[in-house]
N, CA, C and O atoms as CSV, one atom per row, in Angstrom:
chain,resi,resn,atom,element,x,y,z
A,1,GLN,N,N,-32.648,81.654,-23.067
A,1,GLN,CA,C,-33.222,81.460,-23.938
A,1,GLN,C,C,-33.196,82.252,-25.351
A,1,GLN,O,O,-32.858,83.432,-25.268
A,2,VAL,N,N,-33.542,81.702,-26.765
A,2,VAL,CA,C,-32.633,82.767,-27.584
A,2,VAL,C,C,-34.703,82.442,-28.753
A,2,VAL,O,O,-35.591,81.662,-29.097
A,3,HIS,N,N,-34.224,83.653,-28.764
A,3,HIS,CA,C,-36.201,84.342,-29.104
A,3,HIS,C,C,-35.527,85.200,-30.211
A,3,HIS,O,O,-34.585,85.992,-30.238
A,4,LEU,N,N,-36.848,84.459,-31.554
A,4,LEU,CA,C,-36.268,85.833,-32.847
A,4,LEU,C,C,-37.958,86.245,-32.598
A,4,LEU,O,O,-38.754,85.319,-32.441
A,5,VAL,N,N,-38.395,87.539,-32.575
A,5,VAL,CA,C,-39.993,88.101,-33.030
A,5,VAL,C,C,-39.718,88.903,-34.041
A,5,VAL,O,O,-38.762,89.678,-34.002
A,6,GLU,N,N,-40.668,88.789,-35.234
A,6,GLU,CA,C,-40.760,89.284,-36.175
A,6,GLU,C,C,-42.471,90.325,-36.153
A,6,GLU,O,O,-43.576,89.812,-35.971
A,7,SER,N,N,-42.208,91.821,-36.392
A,7,SER,CA,C,-42.758,91.688,-36.787
A,7,SER,C,C,-42.865,93.317,-38.413
A,7,SER,O,O,-41.949,93.685,-39.148
A,8,GLY,N,N,-44.462,93.871,-38.357
A,8,GLY,CA,C,-44.347,94.602,-39.616
A,8,GLY,C,C,-45.206,93.830,-40.584
A,8,GLY,O,O,-45.798,94.162,-41.611
A,9,GLY,N,N,-45.099,92.820,-40.003
A,9,GLY,CA,C,-46.882,92.339,-40.581
A,9,GLY,C,C,-47.925,92.778,-40.850
A,9,GLY,O,O,-48.111,93.845,-40.265
A,10,GLY,N,N,-49.043,92.359,-41.709
A,10,GLY,CA,C,-50.246,93.575,-42.106
A,10,GLY,C,C,-50.945,92.960,-42.656
A,10,GLY,O,O,-51.065,91.759,-42.414
A,11,LEU,N,N,-51.701,93.646,-43.667
A,11,LEU,CA,C,-52.676,93.948,-45.136
A,11,LEU,C,C,-52.065,95.106,-46.380
A,11,LEU,O,O,-52.120,96.276,-46.000
A,12,VAL,N,N,-51.617,94.936,-47.506
A,12,VAL,CA,C,-51.220,96.089,-47.999
A,12,VAL,C,C,-51.829,96.039,-49.150
A,12,VAL,O,O,-51.348,95.000,-49.603
A,13,GLN,N,N,-52.377,96.337,-49.753
A,13,GLN,CA,C,-52.812,97.087,-51.411
A,13,GLN,C,C,-51.662,96.496,-52.626
A,13,GLN,O,O,-50.512,96.935,-52.633
A,14,ALA,N,N,-52.053,95.628,-53.465
A,14,ALA,CA,C,-50.623,95.536,-54.208
A,14,ALA,C,C,-50.371,96.845,-55.903
A,14,ALA,O,O,-50.837,97.513,-56.827
A,15,GLY,N,N,-49.028,96.236,-54.971
A,15,GLY,CA,C,-48.520,98.086,-54.846
A,15,GLY,C,C,-47.714,98.412,-54.040
A,15,GLY,O,O,-46.769,99.131,-54.363
A,16,GLY,N,N,-47.898,97.930,-52.695
A,16,GLY,CA,C,-47.603,98.342,-51.657
A,16,GLY,C,C,-45.549,98.537,-51.050
A,16,GLY,O,O,-44.512,98.617,-51.709
A,17,SER,N,N,-45.799,98.542,-49.705
A,17,SER,CA,C,-44.749,98.432,-49.340
A,17,SER,C,C,-44.649,98.431,-48.377
A,17,SER,O,O,-44.828,99.561,-47.921
A,18,LEU,N,N,-44.227,97.035,-46.984
A,18,LEU,CA,C,-43.542,96.998,-46.345
A,18,LEU,C,C,-42.580,96.540,-45.534
A,18,LEU,O,O,-41.977,95.505,-45.819
A,19,ARG,N,N,-42.283,97.322,-44.303
A,19,ARG,CA,C,-41.136,96.749,-43.723
A,19,ARG,C,C,-41.145,95.710,-43.201
A,19,ARG,O,O,-42.329,95.502,-42.933
A,20,LEU,N,N,-40.229,94.432,-42.688
A,20,LEU,CA,C,-40.971,93.344,-41.899
A,20,LEU,C,C,-39.602,93.635,-41.225
A,20,LEU,O,O,-38.630,94.055,-41.852
A,21,SER,N,N,-39.614,93.305,-39.540
A,21,SER,CA,C,-38.037,93.166,-38.734
A,21,SER,C,C,-38.512,91.965,-37.747
A,21,SER,O,O,-39.533,91.444,-37.299
A,22,CYS,N,N,-37.018,91.868,-37.702
A,22,CYS,CA,C,-36.563,90.839,-36.683
A,22,CYS,C,C,-36.280,90.534,-35.461
A,22,CYS,O,O,-36.374,89.321,-35.645
A,23,ALA,N,N,-36.022,90.613,-34.410
A,23,ALA,CA,C,-35.327,91.362,-33.322
A,23,ALA,C,C,-34.806,89.912,-32.606
A,23,ALA,O,O,-35.791,89.227,-32.333
A,24,ALA,N,N,-34.209,89.604,-32.428
A,24,ALA,CA,C,-33.224,88.805,-32.224
A,24,ALA,C,C,-33.262,88.928,-29.896
A,24,ALA,O,O,-33.665,89.902,-29.259
A,25,SER,N,N,-32.768,87.750,-29.366
A,25,SER,CA,C,-32.576,87.875,-27.803
A,25,SER,C,C,-31.623,87.108,-27.330
A,25,SER,O,O,-31.075,86.596,-28.307
A,26,GLY,N,N,-31.054,86.699,-26.211
A,26,GLY,CA,C,-30.761,85.284,-26.084
A,26,GLY,C,C,-29.679,85.552,-26.257
A,26,GLY,O,O,-29.194,86.183,-25.318
A,27,ARG,N,N,-28.913,85.325,-27.209
A,27,ARG,CA,C,-27.726,86.346,-27.814
A,27,ARG,C,C,-27.368,86.495,-28.756
A,27,ARG,O,O,-27.785,85.745,-29.639
A,28,THR,N,N,-26.396,87.546,-29.090
A,28,THR,CA,C,-26.104,87.920,-30.317
A,28,THR,C,C,-25.976,86.855,-32.139
A,28,THR,O,O,-25.637,85.690,-32.343
A,29,PHE,N,N,-26.336,87.738,-32.909
A,29,PHE,CA,C,-26.437,86.808,-33.576
A,29,PHE,C,C,-25.294,87.451,-34.933
A,29,PHE,O,O,-25.212,87.103,-36.110
A,30,SER,N,N,-24.379,88.706,-33.997
A,30,SER,CA,C,-23.929,89.647,-35.095
A,30,SER,C,C,-22.563,89.026,-35.970
A,30,SER,O,O,-21.729,89.692,-36.584
A,31,LYS,N,N,-22.648,86.953,-35.755
A,31,LYS,CA,C,-21.362,87.049,-37.264
A,31,LYS,C,C,-22.236,85.617,-37.147
A,31,LYS,O,O,-21.781,84.485,-37.315
A,32,ASN,N,N,-23.342,85.910,-36.880
A,32,ASN,CA,C,-24.025,83.837,-37.521
A,32,ASN,C,C,-24.659,85.099,-39.195
A,32,ASN,O,O,-24.367,86.295,-39.235
A,33,ILE,N,N,-25.447,84.417,-40.250
A,33,ILE,CA,C,-26.198,84.592,-41.080
A,33,ILE,C,C,-27.672,83.996,-40.779
A,33,ILE,O,O,-27.995,82.863,-40.423
A,34,MET,N,N,-28.419,85.090,-41.030
A,34,MET,CA,C,-30.087,85.047,-41.305
A,34,MET,C,C,-30.557,85.110,-42.214
A,34,MET,O,O,-29.950,84.828,-43.247
A,35,GLY,N,N,-31.954,85.542,-42.212
A,35,GLY,CA,C,-32.200,84.888,-43.251
A,35,GLY,C,C,-34.045,84.487,-43.120
A,35,GLY,O,O,-34.627,84.173,-42.081
A,36,TRP,N,N,-34.582,84.606,-44.335
A,36,TRP,CA,C,-35.994,85.276,-44.355
A,36,TRP,C,C,-37.153,84.076,-45.549
A,36,TRP,O,O,-37.398,84.316,-46.731
A,37,PHE,N,N,-37.736,82.661,-44.620
A,37,PHE,CA,C,-38.444,82.479,-45.543
A,37,PHE,C,C,-40.065,82.089,-45.290
A,37,PHE,O,O,-40.066,81.294,-44.350
A,38,ARG,N,N,-41.098,82.267,-45.632
A,38,ARG,CA,C,-42.331,82.322,-46.302
A,38,ARG,C,C,-43.237,81.435,-46.529
A,38,ARG,O,O,-42.846,80.623,-47.368
A,39,GLN,N,N,-44.346,81.223,-46.124
A,39,GLN,CA,C,-44.577,79.279,-46.771
A,39,GLN,C,C,-46.533,80.163,-46.121
A,39,GLN,O,O,-46.810,80.811,-45.111
A,40,ALA,N,N,-47.388,79.713,-47.303
A,40,ALA,CA,C,-47.962,80.061,-47.681
A,40,ALA,C,C,-49.444,78.605,-47.650
A,40,ALA,O,O,-49.034,77.514,-48.044
A,41,PRO,N,N,-50.716,78.640,-47.292
A,41,PRO,CA,C,-51.734,77.808,-47.078
A,41,PRO,C,C,-51.755,76.525,-48.451
A,41,PRO,O,O,-52.274,76.681,-49.557
A,42,GLY,N,N,-50.848,74.981,-47.823
A,42,GLY,CA,C,-50.962,74.207,-48.671
A,42,GLY,C,C,-49.748,73.861,-49.777
A,42,GLY,O,O,-49.594,72.978,-50.620
A,43,THR,N,N,-48.527,75.673,-49.079
A,43,THR,CA,C,-46.874,75.270,-49.519
A,43,THR,C,C,-45.775,74.327,-48.007
A,43,THR,O,O,-45.703,74.045,-46.811
A,44,GLU,N,N,-45.204,74.244,-49.252
A,44,GLU,CA,C,-43.988,73.703,-48.182
A,44,GLU,C,C,-43.017,75.477,-48.306
A,44,GLU,O,O,-42.589,76.076,-49.292
A,45,ARG,N,N,-42.988,75.834,-46.762
A,45,ARG,CA,C,-41.811,76.325,-46.403
A,45,ARG,C,C,-40.433,77.209,-47.806
A,45,ARG,O,O,-39.451,76.685,-48.333
A,46,GLU,N,N,-40.948,78.521,-47.954
A,46,GLU,CA,C,-40.202,78.913,-48.869
A,46,GLU,C,C,-38.822,79.680,-48.922
A,46,GLU,O,O,-38.789,80.911,-48.912
A,47,PHE,N,N,-37.689,78.902,-48.980
A,47,PHE,CA,C,-36.538,80.218,-48.889
A,47,PHE,C,C,-37.004,81.849,-49.685
A,47,PHE,O,O,-37.656,81.932,-50.726
A,48,VAL,N,N,-36.454,83.068,-48.848
A,48,VAL,CA,C,-37.613,84.233,-49.642
A,48,VAL,C,C,-35.272,85.383,-49.475
A,48,VAL,O,O,-35.301,86.187,-50.407
A,49,ALA,N,N,-34.156,85.497,-48.901
A,49,ALA,CA,C,-33.484,85.579,-48.734
A,49,ALA,C,C,-32.812,85.194,-47.511
A,49,ALA,O,O,-33.381,84.537,-46.639
A,50,ALA,N,N,-31.313,85.687,-47.409
A,50,ALA,CA,C,-30.679,85.643,-46.085
A,50,ALA,C,C,-29.662,86.551,-46.387
A,50,ALA,O,O,-29.509,86.864,-47.568
A,51,ILE,N,N,-29.051,86.955,-45.658
A,51,ILE,CA,C,-27.859,87.788,-44.945
A,51,ILE,C,C,-26.793,87.328,-43.764
A,51,ILE,O,O,-26.809,87.218,-42.538
A,52,ARG,N,N,-25.627,87.072,-45.114
A,52,ARG,CA,C,-24.249,86.942,-43.618
A,52,ARG,C,C,-23.834,88.459,-42.673
A,52,ARG,O,O,-23.886,89.665,-42.429
A,53,TRP,N,N,-23.597,87.704,-42.555
A,53,TRP,CA,C,-22.235,88.419,-40.978
A,53,TRP,C,C,-22.260,90.090,-41.186
A,53,TRP,O,O,-22.692,91.044,-40.539
A,54,SER,N,N,-21.431,89.865,-42.672
A,54,SER,CA,C,-20.626,90.772,-42.974
A,54,SER,C,C,-21.300,91.851,-44.482
A,54,SER,O,O,-22.356,91.848,-45.114
A,55,GLY,N,N,-20.328,92.470,-44.529
A,55,GLY,CA,C,-20.730,93.178,-46.314
A,55,GLY,C,C,-21.640,93.628,-46.683
A,55,GLY,O,O,-22.249,94.262,-45.821
A,56,SER,N,N,-22.109,93.608,-47.718
A,56,SER,CA,C,-23.264,93.092,-48.875
A,56,SER,C,C,-23.560,92.579,-49.489
A,56,SER,O,O,-24.093,92.800,-50.576
A,57,SER,N,N,-23.115,91.115,-48.608
A,57,SER,CA,C,-23.593,89.342,-49.520
A,57,SER,C,C,-24.825,88.861,-48.895
A,57,SER,O,O,-24.871,88.594,-47.694
A,58,THR,N,N,-25.613,88.771,-49.518
A,58,THR,CA,C,-26.795,88.470,-49.687
A,58,THR,C,C,-27.884,87.493,-50.660
A,58,THR,O,O,-27.226,87.454,-51.699
A,59,ARG,N,N,-28.643,87.008,-50.831
A,59,ARG,CA,C,-28.739,85.949,-51.146
A,59,ARG,C,C,-30.188,86.632,-51.594
A,59,ARG,O,O,-30.782,87.591,-51.101
A,60,LEU,N,N,-30.527,85.786,-52.703
A,60,LEU,CA,C,-32.554,86.145,-52.680
A,60,LEU,C,C,-33.479,85.331,-53.341
A,60,LEU,O,O,-33.038,84.184,-53.416
A,61,ALA,N,N,-34.471,85.445,-53.801
A,61,ALA,CA,C,-35.554,84.334,-54.540
A,61,ALA,C,C,-35.334,84.892,-55.726
A,61,ALA,O,O,-35.384,86.122,-55.730
A,62,ASP,N,N,-35.192,84.558,-56.358
A,62,ASP,CA,C,-35.627,85.243,-58.168
A,62,ASP,C,C,-36.779,85.728,-58.176
A,62,ASP,O,O,-36.967,86.541,-59.081
A,63,SER,N,N,-37.818,85.490,-57.349
A,63,SER,CA,C,-39.095,85.642,-56.975
A,63,SER,C,C,-39.523,87.443,-56.464
A,63,SER,O,O,-40.468,88.225,-56.563
A,64,VAL,N,N,-38.246,87.399,-55.940
A,64,VAL,CA,C,-38.084,88.516,-55.619
A,64,VAL,C,C,-37.205,89.710,-55.572
A,64,VAL,O,O,-37.352,90.765,-54.955
A,65,LYS,N,N,-36.460,89.394,-56.194
A,65,LYS,CA,C,-34.690,90.256,-57.451
A,65,LYS,C,C,-35.406,90.950,-57.287
A,65,LYS,O,O,-36.471,90.471,-57.678
A,66,GLY,N,N,-35.613,92.431,-56.702
A,66,GLY,CA,C,-35.841,93.429,-57.481
A,66,GLY,C,C,-36.725,94.241,-56.492
A,66,GLY,O,O,-36.782,95.471,-56.514
A,67,ARG,N,N,-37.375,93.493,-55.668
A,67,ARG,CA,C,-38.218,94.350,-55.377
A,67,ARG,C,C,-38.412,94.347,-53.831
A,67,ARG,O,O,-39.238,95.108,-53.328
A,68,PHE,N,N,-37.459,93.274,-52.868
A,68,PHE,CA,C,-37.735,92.745,-51.891
A,68,PHE,C,C,-36.111,92.913,-51.498
A,68,PHE,O,O,-35.453,92.031,-52.050
A,69,THR,N,N,-35.382,93.735,-50.764
A,69,THR,CA,C,-34.290,93.694,-50.268
A,69,THR,C,C,-33.868,93.868,-48.186
A,69,THR,O,O,-34.307,94.536,-47.250
A,70,ILE,N,N,-33.029,93.037,-48.349
A,70,ILE,CA,C,-32.467,92.273,-46.944
A,70,ILE,C,C,-31.416,92.766,-46.971
A,70,ILE,O,O,-30.567,92.942,-47.844
A,71,SER,N,N,-31.585,93.185,-45.054
A,71,SER,CA,C,-30.973,94.254,-44.392
A,71,SER,C,C,-30.319,93.119,-42.968
A,71,SER,O,O,-30.549,91.912,-42.893
A,72,ARG,N,N,-29.559,93.873,-42.054
A,72,ARG,CA,C,-29.251,94.124,-40.751
A,72,ARG,C,C,-28.323,95.250,-39.559
A,72,ARG,O,O,-27.503,96.146,-39.760
A,73,ASP,N,N,-28.581,95.004,-39.024
A,73,ASP,CA,C,-28.624,95.784,-37.250
A,73,ASP,C,C,-27.392,95.640,-36.647
A,73,ASP,O,O,-27.430,96.596,-35.872
A,74,ASN,N,N,-26.487,95.188,-36.494
A,74,ASN,CA,C,-25.331,94.282,-35.746
A,74,ASN,C,C,-26.031,94.389,-34.317
A,74,ASN,O,O,-26.619,93.617,-33.560
A,75,ALA,N,N,-25.584,96.068,-34.332
A,75,ALA,CA,C,-25.628,96.898,-32.880
A,75,ALA,C,C,-26.970,96.648,-32.218
A,75,ALA,O,O,-27.135,96.551,-31.002
A,76,LYS,N,N,-27.987,96.547,-33.223
A,76,LYS,CA,C,-29.159,96.425,-32.037
A,76,LYS,C,C,-30.390,94.678,-32.374
A,76,LYS,O,O,-31.511,94.330,-32.003
A,77,ASN,N,N,-29.257,94.059,-33.278
A,77,ASN,CA,C,-28.798,92.468,-32.697
A,77,ASN,C,C,-30.688,92.118,-33.708
A,77,ASN,O,O,-31.598,91.408,-33.280
A,78,THR,N,N,-30.674,92.743,-34.753
A,78,THR,CA,C,-31.679,92.697,-35.735
A,78,THR,C,C,-32.102,92.876,-37.566
A,78,THR,O,O,-31.759,93.808,-38.293
A,79,MET,N,N,-32.848,91.789,-37.906
A,79,MET,CA,C,-32.864,92.054,-39.906
A,79,MET,C,C,-33.994,92.526,-39.905
A,79,MET,O,O,-34.934,92.476,-39.112
A,80,TYR,N,N,-33.779,93.128,-41.146
A,80,TYR,CA,C,-34.936,94.014,-41.328
A,80,TYR,C,C,-34.920,92.740,-43.069
A,80,TYR,O,O,-34.106,91.944,-43.534
A,81,LEU,N,N,-36.253,93.210,-43.453
A,81,LEU,CA,C,-36.631,92.780,-44.662
A,81,LEU,C,C,-37.973,93.813,-45.634
A,81,LEU,O,O,-39.200,93.721,-45.606
A,82,GLN,N,N,-37.038,94.763,-46.432
A,82,GLN,CA,C,-38.239,95.874,-47.629
A,82,GLN,C,C,-38.718,95.024,-48.671
A,82,GLN,O,O,-38.344,94.293,-49.588
A,83,MET,N,N,-39.921,95.561,-47.973
A,83,MET,CA,C,-40.712,94.659,-49.415
A,83,MET,C,C,-41.762,95.693,-50.743
A,83,MET,O,O,-42.915,96.092,-50.583
A,84,ASN,N,N,-41.178,95.824,-51.555
A,84,ASN,CA,C,-41.948,97.061,-51.854
A,84,ASN,C,C,-42.390,95.719,-53.593
A,84,ASN,O,O,-41.973,94.682,-54.110
A,85,ASN,N,N,-43.604,96.917,-53.796
A,85,ASN,CA,C,-43.769,96.402,-54.910
A,85,ASN,C,C,-44.730,95.427,-55.506
A,85,ASN,O,O,-44.860,94.872,-56.597
A,86,LEU,N,N,-45.540,95.443,-54.007
A,86,LEU,CA,C,-45.871,93.997,-53.689
A,86,LEU,C,C,-47.274,93.095,-54.379
A,86,LEU,O,O,-48.184,93.733,-54.909
A,87,LYS,N,N,-47.306,92.004,-54.323
A,87,LYS,CA,C,-48.029,91.449,-55.962
A,87,LYS,C,C,-48.800,90.622,-54.418
A,87,LYS,O,O,-48.203,90.510,-53.347
A,88,PRO,N,N,-50.863,89.913,-54.812
A,88,PRO,CA,C,-50.789,89.217,-54.031
A,88,PRO,C,C,-50.286,87.451,-54.366
A,88,PRO,O,O,-50.826,86.548,-53.727
A,89,GLU,N,N,-49.464,87.220,-55.178
A,89,GLU,CA,C,-48.602,86.120,-54.604
A,89,GLU,C,C,-47.445,85.730,-53.476
A,89,GLU,O,O,-47.067,84.625,-53.087
A,90,ASP,N,N,-47.096,86.857,-53.164
A,90,ASP,CA,C,-46.764,87.434,-51.768
A,90,ASP,C,C,-46.646,86.436,-50.777
A,90,ASP,O,O,-45.812,85.670,-50.294
A,91,THR,N,N,-48.366,86.914,-50.630
A,91,THR,CA,C,-49.175,86.629,-49.743
A,91,THR,C,C,-48.554,85.677,-48.621
A,91,THR,O,O,-48.379,84.593,-49.176
A,92,ALA,N,N,-48.050,85.582,-46.985
A,92,ALA,CA,C,-48.155,84.088,-46.990
A,92,ALA,C,C,-47.784,84.456,-45.260
A,92,ALA,O,O,-48.243,85.520,-44.845
A,93,VAL,N,N,-47.165,83.797,-44.513
A,93,VAL,CA,C,-46.993,83.591,-42.959
A,93,VAL,C,C,-45.997,84.060,-43.416
A,93,VAL,O,O,-46.063,83.721,-44.598
A,94,TYR,N,N,-44.176,85.198,-43.156
A,94,TYR,CA,C,-42.946,85.156,-43.154
A,94,TYR,C,C,-42.660,84.667,-41.881
A,94,TYR,O,O,-43.522,84.959,-41.053
A,95,TYR,N,N,-41.975,84.193,-41.579
A,95,TYR,CA,C,-40.968,83.683,-40.764
A,95,TYR,C,C,-39.484,84.027,-40.767
A,95,TYR,O,O,-39.081,83.775,-41.903
A,96,CYS,N,N,-38.599,84.435,-40.098
A,96,CYS,CA,C,-37.364,84.516,-39.351
A,96,CYS,C,C,-36.108,83.524,-38.946
A,96,CYS,O,O,-36.163,82.826,-37.933
A,97,ALA,N,N,-35.053,83.528,-39.771
A,97,ALA,CA,C,-34.630,83.140,-39.390
A,97,ALA,C,C,-33.139,83.273,-39.073
A,97,ALA,O,O,-32.477,84.295,-39.256
A,98,ALA,N,N,-32.361,81.263,-38.205
A,98,ALA,CA,C,-31.246,82.290,-37.620
A,98,ALA,C,C,-29.896,80.579,-37.378
A,98,ALA,O,O,-29.760,79.720,-36.507
A,99,VAL,N,N,-29.164,80.913,-38.799
A,99,VAL,CA,C,-28.052,79.842,-37.738
A,99,VAL,C,C,-27.606,79.311,-36.487
A,99,VAL,O,O,-27.683,80.252,-35.697
A,100,GLY,N,N,-27.243,78.446,-35.980
A,100,GLY,CA,C,-26.633,78.555,-35.195
A,100,GLY,C,C,-25.080,78.835,-34.955
A,100,GLY,O,O,-24.347,79.499,-34.222
A,101,SER,N,N,-25.034,78.126,-35.784
A,101,SER,CA,C,-23.305,78.280,-35.984
A,101,SER,C,C,-22.888,78.972,-36.521
A,101,SER,O,O,-23.141,79.099,-37.719
A,102,SER,N,N,-21.772,79.996,-35.649
A,102,SER,CA,C,-21.182,81.805,-36.376
A,102,SER,C,C,-20.173,81.277,-37.160
A,102,SER,O,O,-19.485,82.273,-37.384
A,103,THR,N,N,-19.656,80.363,-37.708
A,103,THR,CA,C,-18.360,80.036,-38.750
A,103,THR,C,C,-18.466,79.555,-39.875
A,103,THR,O,O,-17.629,79.268,-40.731
A,104,ARG,N,N,-20.748,79.397,-39.785
A,104,ARG,CA,C,-20.708,78.653,-41.166
A,104,ARG,C,C,-20.543,80.067,-42.041
A,104,ARG,O,O,-20.509,81.243,-41.679
A,105,VAL,N,N,-20.443,79.337,-43.542
A,105,VAL,CA,C,-19.531,80.636,-44.018
A,105,VAL,C,C,-20.687,80.837,-45.572
A,105,VAL,O,O,-20.694,81.840,-46.286
A,106,THR,N,N,-21.341,79.914,-45.719
A,106,THR,CA,C,-22.498,79.574,-46.873
A,106,THR,C,C,-23.839,79.468,-46.642
A,106,THR,O,O,-24.283,78.470,-46.074
A,107,ILE,N,N,-24.527,80.336,-46.994
A,107,ILE,CA,C,-25.897,80.583,-46.809
A,107,ILE,C,C,-26.746,78.941,-47.086
A,107,ILE,O,O,-26.475,78.287,-48.093
A,108,PRO,N,N,-27.556,78.543,-46.261
A,108,PRO,CA,C,-27.897,77.193,-46.591
A,108,PRO,C,C,-29.497,77.765,-47.173
A,108,PRO,O,O,-30.034,78.645,-46.500
A,109,LEU,N,N,-30.017,77.389,-48.069
A,109,LEU,CA,C,-31.311,77.654,-48.917
A,109,LEU,C,C,-32.890,76.719,-48.334
A,109,LEU,O,O,-34.059,76.883,-48.682
A,110,GLY,N,N,-32.465,76.040,-47.642
A,110,GLY,CA,C,-33.074,75.205,-47.119
A,110,GLY,C,C,-33.604,75.173,-45.877
A,110,GLY,O,O,-32.687,74.920,-45.096
A,111,PRO,N,N,-34.822,75.330,-45.201
A,111,PRO,CA,C,-34.860,75.873,-43.176
A,111,PRO,C,C,-34.158,74.953,-43.011
A,111,PRO,O,O,-33.628,75.168,-41.921
A,112,SER,N,N,-33.657,73.681,-43.546
A,112,SER,CA,C,-33.184,72.567,-42.194
A,112,SER,C,C,-31.997,73.366,-41.885
A,112,SER,O,O,-31.861,73.732,-40.717
A,113,GLY,N,N,-31.081,73.706,-42.789
A,113,GLY,CA,C,-29.859,74.430,-42.609
A,113,GLY,C,C,-29.898,75.589,-41.008
A,113,GLY,O,O,-28.859,75.844,-40.397
A,114,TYR,N,N,-31.370,76.180,-40.552
A,114,TYR,CA,C,-30.990,76.938,-39.544
A,114,TYR,C,C,-31.372,76.333,-38.129
A,114,TYR,O,O,-31.516,75.112,-38.186
A,115,ASP,N,N,-31.514,76.723,-37.241
A,115,ASP,CA,C,-31.737,76.363,-36.454
A,115,ASP,C,C,-32.413,77.324,-35.435
A,115,ASP,O,O,-32.219,76.756,-34.361
A,116,TYR,N,N,-33.068,78.418,-35.197
A,116,TYR,CA,C,-33.623,79.683,-34.498
A,116,TYR,C,C,-34.443,80.377,-34.986
A,116,TYR,O,O,-33.906,81.422,-35.353
A,117,TRP,N,N,-35.762,80.355,-35.252
A,117,TRP,CA,C,-36.818,80.142,-35.783
A,117,TRP,C,C,-37.736,81.516,-34.378
A,117,TRP,O,O,-37.834,81.478,-33.151
A,118,GLY,N,N,-38.168,82.442,-35.341
A,118,GLY,CA,C,-39.669,83.284,-35.285
A,118,GLY,C,C,-41.052,82.343,-35.124
A,118,GLY,O,O,-41.365,81.176,-35.361
A,119,GLN,N,N,-41.727,83.612,-34.551
A,119,GLN,CA,C,-43.143,82.984,-35.174
A,119,GLN,C,C,-43.771,83.426,-36.557
A,119,GLN,O,O,-44.707,83.028,-37.250
A,120,GLY,N,N,-43.267,83.961,-36.601
A,120,GLY,CA,C,-44.973,84.789,-38.083
A,120,GLY,C,C,-44.934,84.810,-37.881
A,120,GLY,O,O,-44.955,84.346,-36.740
A,121,THR,N,N,-44.640,85.840,-38.754
A,121,THR,CA,C,-45.998,87.221,-38.796
A,121,THR,C,C,-46.562,86.669,-40.260
A,121,THR,O,O,-45.977,85.721,-40.784
A,122,GLN,N,N,-47.813,87.334,-40.969
A,122,GLN,CA,C,-48.615,87.371,-42.056
A,122,GLN,C,C,-48.620,88.638,-42.248
A,122,GLN,O,O,-48.700,89.443,-41.319
A,123,VAL,N,N,-48.481,89.168,-44.257
A,123,VAL,CA,C,-48.184,89.357,-44.726
A,123,VAL,C,C,-49.681,89.064,-46.232
A,123,VAL,O,O,-49.669,88.028,-46.897
A,124,THR,N,N,-50.254,89.652,-46.352
A,124,THR,CA,C,-52.022,89.429,-47.170
A,124,THR,C,C,-51.406,90.903,-47.885
A,124,THR,O,O,-51.002,91.857,-47.219
A,125,VAL,N,N,-51.432,90.854,-49.120
A,125,VAL,CA,C,-51.711,91.639,-50.838
A,125,VAL,C,C,-53.272,91.044,-51.268
A,125,VAL,O,O,-53.781,90.108,-51.885
A,126,SER,N,N,-53.723,92.496,-50.350
A,126,SER,CA,C,-54.656,92.533,-51.483
A,126,SER,C,C,-54.852,92.746,-53.045
A,126,SER,O,O,-53.952,93.476,-53.459
A,127,SER,N,N,-56.103,92.184,-54.490
A,127,SER,CA,C,-55.326,92.915,-55.655
A,127,SER,C,C,-56.187,94.675,-55.925
A,127,SER,O,O,-55.762,95.445,-56.786
């Protein structure tokens, strides 16, 4: 069974930082695109960031560029999202996702492009 488990969410003051982790098990995702989405109450799930399997090829939503950094440690089968200078509008449930195909080269920007999902972790940013 494939599982993705997020951790690192919590309550933080505006301007603070959090580091989210996504630990995968059941298979290796070292060659698979992985990404982060977030969803606030009453909104659709929103693309945040994604990373390919090698090099520094990443995609970031405009709203988080300059503040968030996505990375991965393939030896640990783990992906990270470093979130700095957090704002109240960043408040949401953050979800880890992975593409099932190891041959995909184009980063999907919509949730339908990802096949595996974590349970989500709540990030709340206070003013």
